[in-house]
mmCIF file of C-alpha atoms in Angstrom:
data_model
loop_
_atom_site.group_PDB
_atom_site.id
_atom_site.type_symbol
_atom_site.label_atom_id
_atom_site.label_comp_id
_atom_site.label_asym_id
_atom_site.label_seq_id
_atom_site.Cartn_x
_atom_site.Cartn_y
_atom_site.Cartn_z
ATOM 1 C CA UNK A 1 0.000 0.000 0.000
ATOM 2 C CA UNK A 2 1.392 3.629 -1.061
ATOM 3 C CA UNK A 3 1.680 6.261 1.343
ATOM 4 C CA UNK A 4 -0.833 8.002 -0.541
ATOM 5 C CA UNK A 5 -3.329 5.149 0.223
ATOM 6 C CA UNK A 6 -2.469 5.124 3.898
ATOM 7 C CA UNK A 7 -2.767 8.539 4.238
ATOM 8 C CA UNK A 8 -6.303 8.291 3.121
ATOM 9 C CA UNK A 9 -7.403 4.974 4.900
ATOM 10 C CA UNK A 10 -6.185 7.161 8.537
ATOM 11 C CA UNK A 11 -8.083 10.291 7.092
ATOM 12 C CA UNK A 12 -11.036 7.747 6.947
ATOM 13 C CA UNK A 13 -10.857 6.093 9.921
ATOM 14 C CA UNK A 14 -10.546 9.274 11.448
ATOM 15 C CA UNK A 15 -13.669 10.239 10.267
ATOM 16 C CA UNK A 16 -15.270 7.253 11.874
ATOM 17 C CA UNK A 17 -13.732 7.810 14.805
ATOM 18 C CA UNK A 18 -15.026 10.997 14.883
ATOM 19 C CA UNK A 19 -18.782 10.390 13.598
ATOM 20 C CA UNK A 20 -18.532 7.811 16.486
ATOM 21 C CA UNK A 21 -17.489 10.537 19.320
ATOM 22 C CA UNK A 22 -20.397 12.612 18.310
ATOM 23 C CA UNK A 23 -22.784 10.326 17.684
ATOM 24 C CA UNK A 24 -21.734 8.873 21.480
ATOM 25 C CA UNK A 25 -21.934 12.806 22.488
ATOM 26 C CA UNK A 26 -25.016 13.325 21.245
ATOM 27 C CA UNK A 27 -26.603 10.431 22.848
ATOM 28 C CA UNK A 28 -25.236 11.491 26.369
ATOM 29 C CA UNK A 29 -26.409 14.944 25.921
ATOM 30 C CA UNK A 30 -29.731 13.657 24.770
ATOM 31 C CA UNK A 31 -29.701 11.180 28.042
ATOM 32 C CA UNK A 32 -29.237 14.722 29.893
ATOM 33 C CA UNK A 33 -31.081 17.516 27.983
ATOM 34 C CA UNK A 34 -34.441 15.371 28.252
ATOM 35 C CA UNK A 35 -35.046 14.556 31.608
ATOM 36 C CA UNK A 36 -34.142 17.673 32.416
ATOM 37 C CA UNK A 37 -36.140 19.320 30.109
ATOM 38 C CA UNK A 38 -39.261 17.096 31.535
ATOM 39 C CA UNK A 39 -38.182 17.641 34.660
ATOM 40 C CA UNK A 40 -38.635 21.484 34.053
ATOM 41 C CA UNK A 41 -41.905 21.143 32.279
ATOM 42 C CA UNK A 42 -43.465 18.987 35.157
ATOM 43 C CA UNK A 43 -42.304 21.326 37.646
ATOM 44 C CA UNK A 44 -44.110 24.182 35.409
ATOM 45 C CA UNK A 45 -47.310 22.146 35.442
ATOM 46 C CA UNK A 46 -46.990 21.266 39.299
ATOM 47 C CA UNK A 47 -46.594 25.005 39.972
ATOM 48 C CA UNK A 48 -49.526 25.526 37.474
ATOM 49 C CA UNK A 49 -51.823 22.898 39.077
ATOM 50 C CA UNK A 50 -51.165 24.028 42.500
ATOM 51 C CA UNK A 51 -52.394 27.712 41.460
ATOM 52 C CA UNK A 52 -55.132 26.324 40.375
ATOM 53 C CA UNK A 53 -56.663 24.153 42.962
ATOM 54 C CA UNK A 54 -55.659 27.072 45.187
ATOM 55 C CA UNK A 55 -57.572 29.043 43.744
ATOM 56 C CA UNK A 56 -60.779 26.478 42.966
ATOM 57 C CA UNK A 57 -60.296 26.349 47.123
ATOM 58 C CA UNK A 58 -60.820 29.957 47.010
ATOM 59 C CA UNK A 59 -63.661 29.866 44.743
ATOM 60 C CA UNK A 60 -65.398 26.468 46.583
ATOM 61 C CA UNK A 61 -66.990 28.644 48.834
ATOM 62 C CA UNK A 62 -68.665 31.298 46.017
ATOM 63 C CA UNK A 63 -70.805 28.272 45.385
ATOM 64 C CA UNK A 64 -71.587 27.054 48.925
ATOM 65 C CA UNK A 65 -75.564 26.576 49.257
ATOM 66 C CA UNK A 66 -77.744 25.591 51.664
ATOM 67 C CA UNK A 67 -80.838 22.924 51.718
ATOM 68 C CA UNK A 68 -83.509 23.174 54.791
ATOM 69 C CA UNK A 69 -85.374 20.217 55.229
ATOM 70 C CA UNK A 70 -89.102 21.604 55.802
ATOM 71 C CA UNK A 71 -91.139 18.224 56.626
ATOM 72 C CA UNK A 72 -91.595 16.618 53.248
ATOM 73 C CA UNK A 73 -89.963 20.108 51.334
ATOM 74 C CA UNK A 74 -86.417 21.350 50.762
ATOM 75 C CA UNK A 75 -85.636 24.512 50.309
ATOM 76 C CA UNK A 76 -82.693 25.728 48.397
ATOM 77 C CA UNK A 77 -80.961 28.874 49.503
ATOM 78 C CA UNK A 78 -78.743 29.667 46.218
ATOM 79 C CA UNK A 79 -76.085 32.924 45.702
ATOM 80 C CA UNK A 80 -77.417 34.912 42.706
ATOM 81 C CA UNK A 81 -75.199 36.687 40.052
ATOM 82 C CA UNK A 82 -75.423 40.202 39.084
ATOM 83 C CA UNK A 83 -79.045 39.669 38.277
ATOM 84 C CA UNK A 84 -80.858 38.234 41.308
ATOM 85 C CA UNK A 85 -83.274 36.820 38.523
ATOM 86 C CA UNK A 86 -80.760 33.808 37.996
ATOM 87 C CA UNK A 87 -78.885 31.600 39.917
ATOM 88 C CA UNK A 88 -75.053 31.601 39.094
ATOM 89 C CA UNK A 89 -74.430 28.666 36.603
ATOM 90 C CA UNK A 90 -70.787 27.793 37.928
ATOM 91 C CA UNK A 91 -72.294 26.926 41.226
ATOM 92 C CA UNK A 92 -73.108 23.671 39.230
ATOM 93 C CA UNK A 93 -69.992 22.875 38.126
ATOM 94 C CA UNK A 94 -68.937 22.768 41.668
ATOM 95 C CA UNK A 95 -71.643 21.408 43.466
ATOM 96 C CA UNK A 96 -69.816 18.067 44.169
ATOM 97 C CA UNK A 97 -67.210 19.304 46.177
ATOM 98 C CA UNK A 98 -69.948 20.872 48.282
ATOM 99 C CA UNK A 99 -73.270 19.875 49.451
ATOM 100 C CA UNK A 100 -74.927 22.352 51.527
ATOM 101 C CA UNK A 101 -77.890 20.255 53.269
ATOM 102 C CA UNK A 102 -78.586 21.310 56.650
ATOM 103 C CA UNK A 103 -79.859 18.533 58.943
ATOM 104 C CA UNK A 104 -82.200 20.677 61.410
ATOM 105 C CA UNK A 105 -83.531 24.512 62.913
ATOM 106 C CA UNK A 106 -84.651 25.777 65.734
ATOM 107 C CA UNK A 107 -88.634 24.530 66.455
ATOM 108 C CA UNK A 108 -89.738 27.070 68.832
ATOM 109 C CA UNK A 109 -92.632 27.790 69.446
ATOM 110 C CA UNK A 110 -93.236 31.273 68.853
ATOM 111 C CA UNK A 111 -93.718 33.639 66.085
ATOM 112 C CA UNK A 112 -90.036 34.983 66.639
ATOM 113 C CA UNK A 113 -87.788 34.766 63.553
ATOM 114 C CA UNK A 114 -83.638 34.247 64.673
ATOM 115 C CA UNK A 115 -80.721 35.494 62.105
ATOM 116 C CA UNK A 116 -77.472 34.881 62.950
ATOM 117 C CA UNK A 117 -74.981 37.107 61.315
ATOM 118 C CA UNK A 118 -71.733 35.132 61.039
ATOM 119 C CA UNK A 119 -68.237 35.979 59.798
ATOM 120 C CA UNK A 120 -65.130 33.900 58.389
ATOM 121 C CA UNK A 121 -61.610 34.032 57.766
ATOM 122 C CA UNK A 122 -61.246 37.321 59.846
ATOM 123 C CA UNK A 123 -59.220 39.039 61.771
ATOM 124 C CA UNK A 124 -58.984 41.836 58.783
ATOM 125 C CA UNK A 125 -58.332 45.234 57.520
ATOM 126 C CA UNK A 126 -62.157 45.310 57.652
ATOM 127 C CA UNK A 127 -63.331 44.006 60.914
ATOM 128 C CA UNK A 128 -63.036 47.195 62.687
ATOM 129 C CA UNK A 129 -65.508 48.599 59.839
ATOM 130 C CA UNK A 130 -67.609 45.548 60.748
ATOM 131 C CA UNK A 131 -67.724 46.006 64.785
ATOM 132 C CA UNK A 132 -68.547 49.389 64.143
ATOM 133 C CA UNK A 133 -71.818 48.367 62.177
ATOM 134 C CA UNK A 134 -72.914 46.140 64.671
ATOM 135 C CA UNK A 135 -72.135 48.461 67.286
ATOM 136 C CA UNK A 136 -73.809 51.752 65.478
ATOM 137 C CA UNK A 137 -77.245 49.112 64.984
ATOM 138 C CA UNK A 138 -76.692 47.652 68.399
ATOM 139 C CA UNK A 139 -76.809 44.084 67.284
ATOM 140 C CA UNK A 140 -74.250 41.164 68.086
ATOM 141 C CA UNK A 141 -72.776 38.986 65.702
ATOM 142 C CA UNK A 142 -70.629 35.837 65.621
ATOM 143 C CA UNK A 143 -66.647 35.524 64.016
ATOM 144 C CA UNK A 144 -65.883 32.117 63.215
ATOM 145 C CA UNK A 145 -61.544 33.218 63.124
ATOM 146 C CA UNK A 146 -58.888 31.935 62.111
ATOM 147 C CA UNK A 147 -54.999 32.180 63.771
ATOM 148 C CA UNK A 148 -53.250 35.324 63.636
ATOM 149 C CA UNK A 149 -50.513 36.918 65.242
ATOM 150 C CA UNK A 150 -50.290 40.195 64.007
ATOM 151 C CA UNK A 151 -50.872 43.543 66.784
ATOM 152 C CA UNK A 152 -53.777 44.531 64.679
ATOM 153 C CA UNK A 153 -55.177 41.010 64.813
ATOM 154 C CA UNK A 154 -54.857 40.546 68.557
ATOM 155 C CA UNK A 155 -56.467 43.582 69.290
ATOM 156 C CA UNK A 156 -59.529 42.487 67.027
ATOM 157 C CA UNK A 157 -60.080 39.130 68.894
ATOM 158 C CA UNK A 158 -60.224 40.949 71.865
ATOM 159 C CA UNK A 159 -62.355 43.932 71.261
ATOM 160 C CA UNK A 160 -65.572 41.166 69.231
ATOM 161 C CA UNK A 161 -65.313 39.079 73.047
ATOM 162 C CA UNK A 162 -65.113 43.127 74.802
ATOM 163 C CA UNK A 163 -68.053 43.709 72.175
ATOM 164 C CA UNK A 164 -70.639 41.493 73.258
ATOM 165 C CA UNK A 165 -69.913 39.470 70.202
ATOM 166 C CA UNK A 166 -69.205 35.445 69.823
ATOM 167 C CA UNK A 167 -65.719 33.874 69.008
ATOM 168 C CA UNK A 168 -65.816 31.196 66.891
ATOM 169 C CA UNK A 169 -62.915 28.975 65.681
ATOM 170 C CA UNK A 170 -62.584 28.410 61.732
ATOM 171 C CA UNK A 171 -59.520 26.278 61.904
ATOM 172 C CA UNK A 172 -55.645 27.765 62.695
ATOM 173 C CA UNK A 173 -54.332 27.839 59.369
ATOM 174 C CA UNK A 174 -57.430 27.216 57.012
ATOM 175 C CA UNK A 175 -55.171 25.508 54.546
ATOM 176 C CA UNK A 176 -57.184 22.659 53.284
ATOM 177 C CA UNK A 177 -54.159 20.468 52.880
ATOM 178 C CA UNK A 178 -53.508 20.798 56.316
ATOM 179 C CA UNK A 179 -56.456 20.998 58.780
ATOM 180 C CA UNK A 180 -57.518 17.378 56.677
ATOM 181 C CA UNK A 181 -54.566 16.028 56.286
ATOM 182 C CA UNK A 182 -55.607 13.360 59.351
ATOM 183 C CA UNK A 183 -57.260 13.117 62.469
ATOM 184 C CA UNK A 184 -54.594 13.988 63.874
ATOM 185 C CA UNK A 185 -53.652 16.829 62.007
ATOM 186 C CA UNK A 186 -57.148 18.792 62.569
ATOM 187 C CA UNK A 187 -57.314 18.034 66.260
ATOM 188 C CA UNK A 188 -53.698 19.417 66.858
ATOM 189 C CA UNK A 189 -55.047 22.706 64.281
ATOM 190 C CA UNK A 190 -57.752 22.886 66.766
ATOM 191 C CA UNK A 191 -55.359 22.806 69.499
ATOM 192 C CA UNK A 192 -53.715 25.186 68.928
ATOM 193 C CA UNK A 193 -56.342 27.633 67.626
ATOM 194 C CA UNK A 194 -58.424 27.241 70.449
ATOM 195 C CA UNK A 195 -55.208 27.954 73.215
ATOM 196 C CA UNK A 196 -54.464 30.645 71.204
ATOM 197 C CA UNK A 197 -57.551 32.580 72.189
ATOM 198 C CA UNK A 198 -57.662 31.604 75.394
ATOM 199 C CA UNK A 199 -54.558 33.101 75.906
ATOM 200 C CA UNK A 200 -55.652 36.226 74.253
ATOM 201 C CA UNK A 201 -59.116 36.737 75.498
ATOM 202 C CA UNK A 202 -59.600 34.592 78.458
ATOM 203 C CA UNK A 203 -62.480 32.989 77.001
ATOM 204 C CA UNK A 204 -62.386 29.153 75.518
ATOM 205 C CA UNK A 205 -63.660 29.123 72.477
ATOM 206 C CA UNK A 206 -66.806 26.367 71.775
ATOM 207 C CA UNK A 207 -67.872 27.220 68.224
ATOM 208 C CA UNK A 208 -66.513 25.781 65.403
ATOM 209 C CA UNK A 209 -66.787 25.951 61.342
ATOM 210 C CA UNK A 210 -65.462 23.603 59.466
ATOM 211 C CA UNK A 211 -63.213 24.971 56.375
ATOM 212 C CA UNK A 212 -65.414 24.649 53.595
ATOM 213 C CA UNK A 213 -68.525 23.263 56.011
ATOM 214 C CA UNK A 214 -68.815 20.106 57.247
ATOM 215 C CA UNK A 215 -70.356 18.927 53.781
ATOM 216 C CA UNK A 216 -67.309 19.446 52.130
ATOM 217 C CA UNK A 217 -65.974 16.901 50.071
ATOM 218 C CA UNK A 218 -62.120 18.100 50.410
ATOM 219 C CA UNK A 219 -61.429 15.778 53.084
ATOM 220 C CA UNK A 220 -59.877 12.310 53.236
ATOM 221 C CA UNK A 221 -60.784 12.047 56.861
ATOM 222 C CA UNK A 222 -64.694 10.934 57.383
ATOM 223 C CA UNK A 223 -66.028 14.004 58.965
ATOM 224 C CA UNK A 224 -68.367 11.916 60.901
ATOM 225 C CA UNK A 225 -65.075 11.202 62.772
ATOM 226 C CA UNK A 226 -63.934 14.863 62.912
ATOM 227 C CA UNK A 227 -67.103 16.161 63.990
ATOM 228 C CA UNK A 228 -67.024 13.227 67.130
ATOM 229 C CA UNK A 229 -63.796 14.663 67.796
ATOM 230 C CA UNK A 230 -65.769 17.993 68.336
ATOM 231 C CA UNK A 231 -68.331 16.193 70.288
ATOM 232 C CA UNK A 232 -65.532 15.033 73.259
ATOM 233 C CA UNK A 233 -64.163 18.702 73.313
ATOM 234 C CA UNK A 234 -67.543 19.967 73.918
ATOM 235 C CA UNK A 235 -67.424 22.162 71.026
ATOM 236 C CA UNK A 236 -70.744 22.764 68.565
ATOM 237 C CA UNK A 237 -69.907 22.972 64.877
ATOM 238 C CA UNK A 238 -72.052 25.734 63.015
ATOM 239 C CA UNK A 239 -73.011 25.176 59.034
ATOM 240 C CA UNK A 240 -75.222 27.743 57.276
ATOM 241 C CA UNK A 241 -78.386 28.145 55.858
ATOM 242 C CA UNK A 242 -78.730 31.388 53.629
ATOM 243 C CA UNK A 243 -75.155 32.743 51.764
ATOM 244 C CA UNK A 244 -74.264 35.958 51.174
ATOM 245 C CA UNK A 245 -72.367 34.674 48.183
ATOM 246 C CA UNK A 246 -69.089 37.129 49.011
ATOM 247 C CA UNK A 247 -66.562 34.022 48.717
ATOM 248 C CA UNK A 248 -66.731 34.614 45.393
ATOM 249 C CA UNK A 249 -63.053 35.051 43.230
ATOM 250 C CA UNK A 250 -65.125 38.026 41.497
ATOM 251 C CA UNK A 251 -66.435 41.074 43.779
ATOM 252 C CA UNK A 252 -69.871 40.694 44.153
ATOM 253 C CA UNK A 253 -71.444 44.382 44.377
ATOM 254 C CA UNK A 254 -73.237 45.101 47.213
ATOM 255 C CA UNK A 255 -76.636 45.246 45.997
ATOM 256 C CA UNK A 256 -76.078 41.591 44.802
ATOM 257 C CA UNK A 257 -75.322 40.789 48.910
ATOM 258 C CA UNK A 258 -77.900 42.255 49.931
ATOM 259 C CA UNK A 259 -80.002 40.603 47.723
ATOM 260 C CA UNK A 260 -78.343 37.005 47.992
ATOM 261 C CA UNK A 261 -79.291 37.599 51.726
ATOM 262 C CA UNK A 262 -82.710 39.203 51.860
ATOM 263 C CA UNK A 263 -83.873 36.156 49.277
ATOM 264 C CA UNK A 264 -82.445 33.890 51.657
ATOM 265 C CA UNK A 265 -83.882 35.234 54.575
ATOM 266 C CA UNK A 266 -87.550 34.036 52.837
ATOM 267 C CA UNK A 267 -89.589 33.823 56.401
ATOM 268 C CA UNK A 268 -89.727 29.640 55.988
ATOM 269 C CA UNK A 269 -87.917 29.185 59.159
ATOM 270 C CA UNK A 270 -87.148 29.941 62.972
ATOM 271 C CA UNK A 271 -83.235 30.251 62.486
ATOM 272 C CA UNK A 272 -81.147 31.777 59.797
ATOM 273 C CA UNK A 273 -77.446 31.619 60.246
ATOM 274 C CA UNK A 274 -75.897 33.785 57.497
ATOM 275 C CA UNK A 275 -72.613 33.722 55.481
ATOM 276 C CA UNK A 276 -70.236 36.099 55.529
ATOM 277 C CA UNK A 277 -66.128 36.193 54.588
ATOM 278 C CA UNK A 278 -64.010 39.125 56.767
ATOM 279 C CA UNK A 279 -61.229 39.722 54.767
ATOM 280 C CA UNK A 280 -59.555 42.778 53.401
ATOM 281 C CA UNK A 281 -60.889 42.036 49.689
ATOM 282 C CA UNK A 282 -64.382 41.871 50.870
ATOM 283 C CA UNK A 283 -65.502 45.534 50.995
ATOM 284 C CA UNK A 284 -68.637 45.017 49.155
ATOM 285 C CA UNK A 285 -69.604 42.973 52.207
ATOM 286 C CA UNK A 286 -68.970 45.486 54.500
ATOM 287 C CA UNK A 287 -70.761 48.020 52.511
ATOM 288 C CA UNK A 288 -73.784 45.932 52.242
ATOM 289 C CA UNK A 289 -73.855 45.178 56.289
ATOM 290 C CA UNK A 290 -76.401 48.723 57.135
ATOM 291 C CA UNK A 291 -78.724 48.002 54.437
ATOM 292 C CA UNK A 292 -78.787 44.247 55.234
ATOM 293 C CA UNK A 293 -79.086 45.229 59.260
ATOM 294 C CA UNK A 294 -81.970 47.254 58.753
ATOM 295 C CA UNK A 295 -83.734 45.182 56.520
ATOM 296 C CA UNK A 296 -83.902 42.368 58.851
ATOM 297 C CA UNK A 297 -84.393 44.823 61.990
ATOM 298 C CA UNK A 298 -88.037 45.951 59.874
ATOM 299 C CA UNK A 299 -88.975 42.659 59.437
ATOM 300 C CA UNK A 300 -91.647 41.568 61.994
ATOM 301 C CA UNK A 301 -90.777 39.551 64.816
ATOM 302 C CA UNK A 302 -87.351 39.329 63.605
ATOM 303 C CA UNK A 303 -84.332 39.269 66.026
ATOM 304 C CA UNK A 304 -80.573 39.279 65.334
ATOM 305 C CA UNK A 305 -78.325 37.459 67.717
ATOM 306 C CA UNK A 306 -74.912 35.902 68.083
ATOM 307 C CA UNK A 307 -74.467 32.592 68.717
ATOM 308 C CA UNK A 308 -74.833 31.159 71.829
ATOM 309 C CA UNK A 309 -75.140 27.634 73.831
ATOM 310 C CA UNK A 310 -78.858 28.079 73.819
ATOM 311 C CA UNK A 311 -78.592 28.265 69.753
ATOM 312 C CA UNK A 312 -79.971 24.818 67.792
ATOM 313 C CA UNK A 313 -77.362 24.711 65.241
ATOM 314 C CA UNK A 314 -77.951 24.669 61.567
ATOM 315 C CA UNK A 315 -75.906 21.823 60.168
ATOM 316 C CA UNK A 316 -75.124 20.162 56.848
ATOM 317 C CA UNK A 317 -75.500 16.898 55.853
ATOM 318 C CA UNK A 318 -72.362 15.619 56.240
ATOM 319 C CA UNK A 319 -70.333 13.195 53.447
#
């Protein structure tokens, strides 16, 4: 073989050699770049998906109901749209995460007609504006709260007990994820909400809401076992029966709350325990709070009161 001839079988094998290293480079980087690259994109949709159910968490609660059983009748207390003609069609859509069915009301025997006035997720930037409704009208309400630490906070739990006014307990955190994580879970949440404002206030707490009522269908846990757990504490756990609609993502305007309210409030029953979110986005409810006050106040043989051990609780059906 010529040297010419060598020269070109090395320049070939070469070659080879070197179609081989990248073809062996590209394969590694291809090993790399693509679970990586999924990695990323699942990581994007995790994010994404946890947005989301946060916020469908958020929005359960624009399309909380509630059913009275009336002897052979239900009654269906719906939150209206914009137009109190129609009922708002996404409450549908979400109607099997929760079931609003209470199981009893008050029989009494008199012609007296009880609303309870009842606010979650507060302490807030609005609950001052809220005390000093109920305090202007001269009526009490109840706060089903959750746990806060801030100065402004503090000061709020103790000025609704100062007030005349009912402290409720609507979970510590009010994370979903957490409070139903497990028996155990929502009894130490309890826990810890209910030492809280003892050592605040003075006074042990004995109302409860369950996050997303105890209809919900966001928890694992059986709340036939959660609400036993309330049972041995002693505690009473409060549902609702007419909804202001306010949980909703999209500011209702007032009118519409006073409206979802006043249609609720349809003269059917002895006890009405109403709906209400105290938070700092819900100023529409606040607005609405004189109009809806006075309303009630001219209806005839109408009382509002907070709730007490003396009130039959409104509760739904639970899963």
């Amino acid at each position: 073989m010529s040297s010419d001839q060598e020269k070109k079988e090395k320049d070939r094998r070469r070659r080879r050699v070197n179609r081989l290293k990248k073809l062996i480079l590209g394969s590694i980087l291809c090993m790399i770049v693509i679970p990586v690259f999924c990695a990323v994109f699942l990581g994007v949709r995790v994010v994404s998906l946890k947005h989301q159910v946060e916020e469908l968490t958020d929005r359960l609660r624009v399309y909380e109901t509630g059913q009275v059983q009336d002897g052979t009748e239900t009654n269906i207390i719906t939150e209206t749209a914009e137009n109190p003609d129609s009922a708002d069609g996404a409450a549908t859509a979400d109607s099997d995460h929760i079931a609003q069915q209470p199981l009893r009301e008050n029989e009494e025997t008199d012609d007296m007609i009880s609303v309870y006035l009842t606010f979650d997720d507060g302490p807030s930037a609005e609950t001052d504006r809220i005390l000093d409704i109920l305090k202007e009208y001269d009526v009490k309400a109840t706060f089903f709260v959750i746990g806060k630490t801030d100065e402004n906070s503090v000061k709020a739990y103790q000025r609704i007990v100062e007030e005349g006014h009912t402290l409720g307990m609507h979970s510590y955190s009010h994370q979903y994820a957490q409070v139903y994580a497990s028996q155990e879970a929502f009894e130490d949440d309890l826990t810890s909400l209910q030492d809280y404002l003892f050592s605040i206030t003075g006074m042990e707490s004995t109302f409860y809401r369950f996050p997303g009522g105890s209809s919900n269908k966001v928890s694992k846990i059986p709340m036939s076992d959660l609400i036993q757990c309330l049972k041995e504490r002693n505690i009473t756990y409060f549902d609702w029966n007419v909804s202001s609609g306010d949980a909703s993502g999209t500011q209702l305007s007032s009118q519409t709350i006073i409206n979802n309210v006043m249609n609720g409030i349809n003269g059917a029953h002895k006890n009405y325990v109403v709906l209400f979110h105290d938070s700092a986005a819900k100023k529409t409810t606040v607005d609405a709070l004189p109009e809806i006050i006075e309303q009630i106040l001219a209806m005839e043989h109408t009382q509002i009161l907070p709730i007490t051990g003396d009130t039959e609780p409104v509760q739904h059906r639970i899963n």
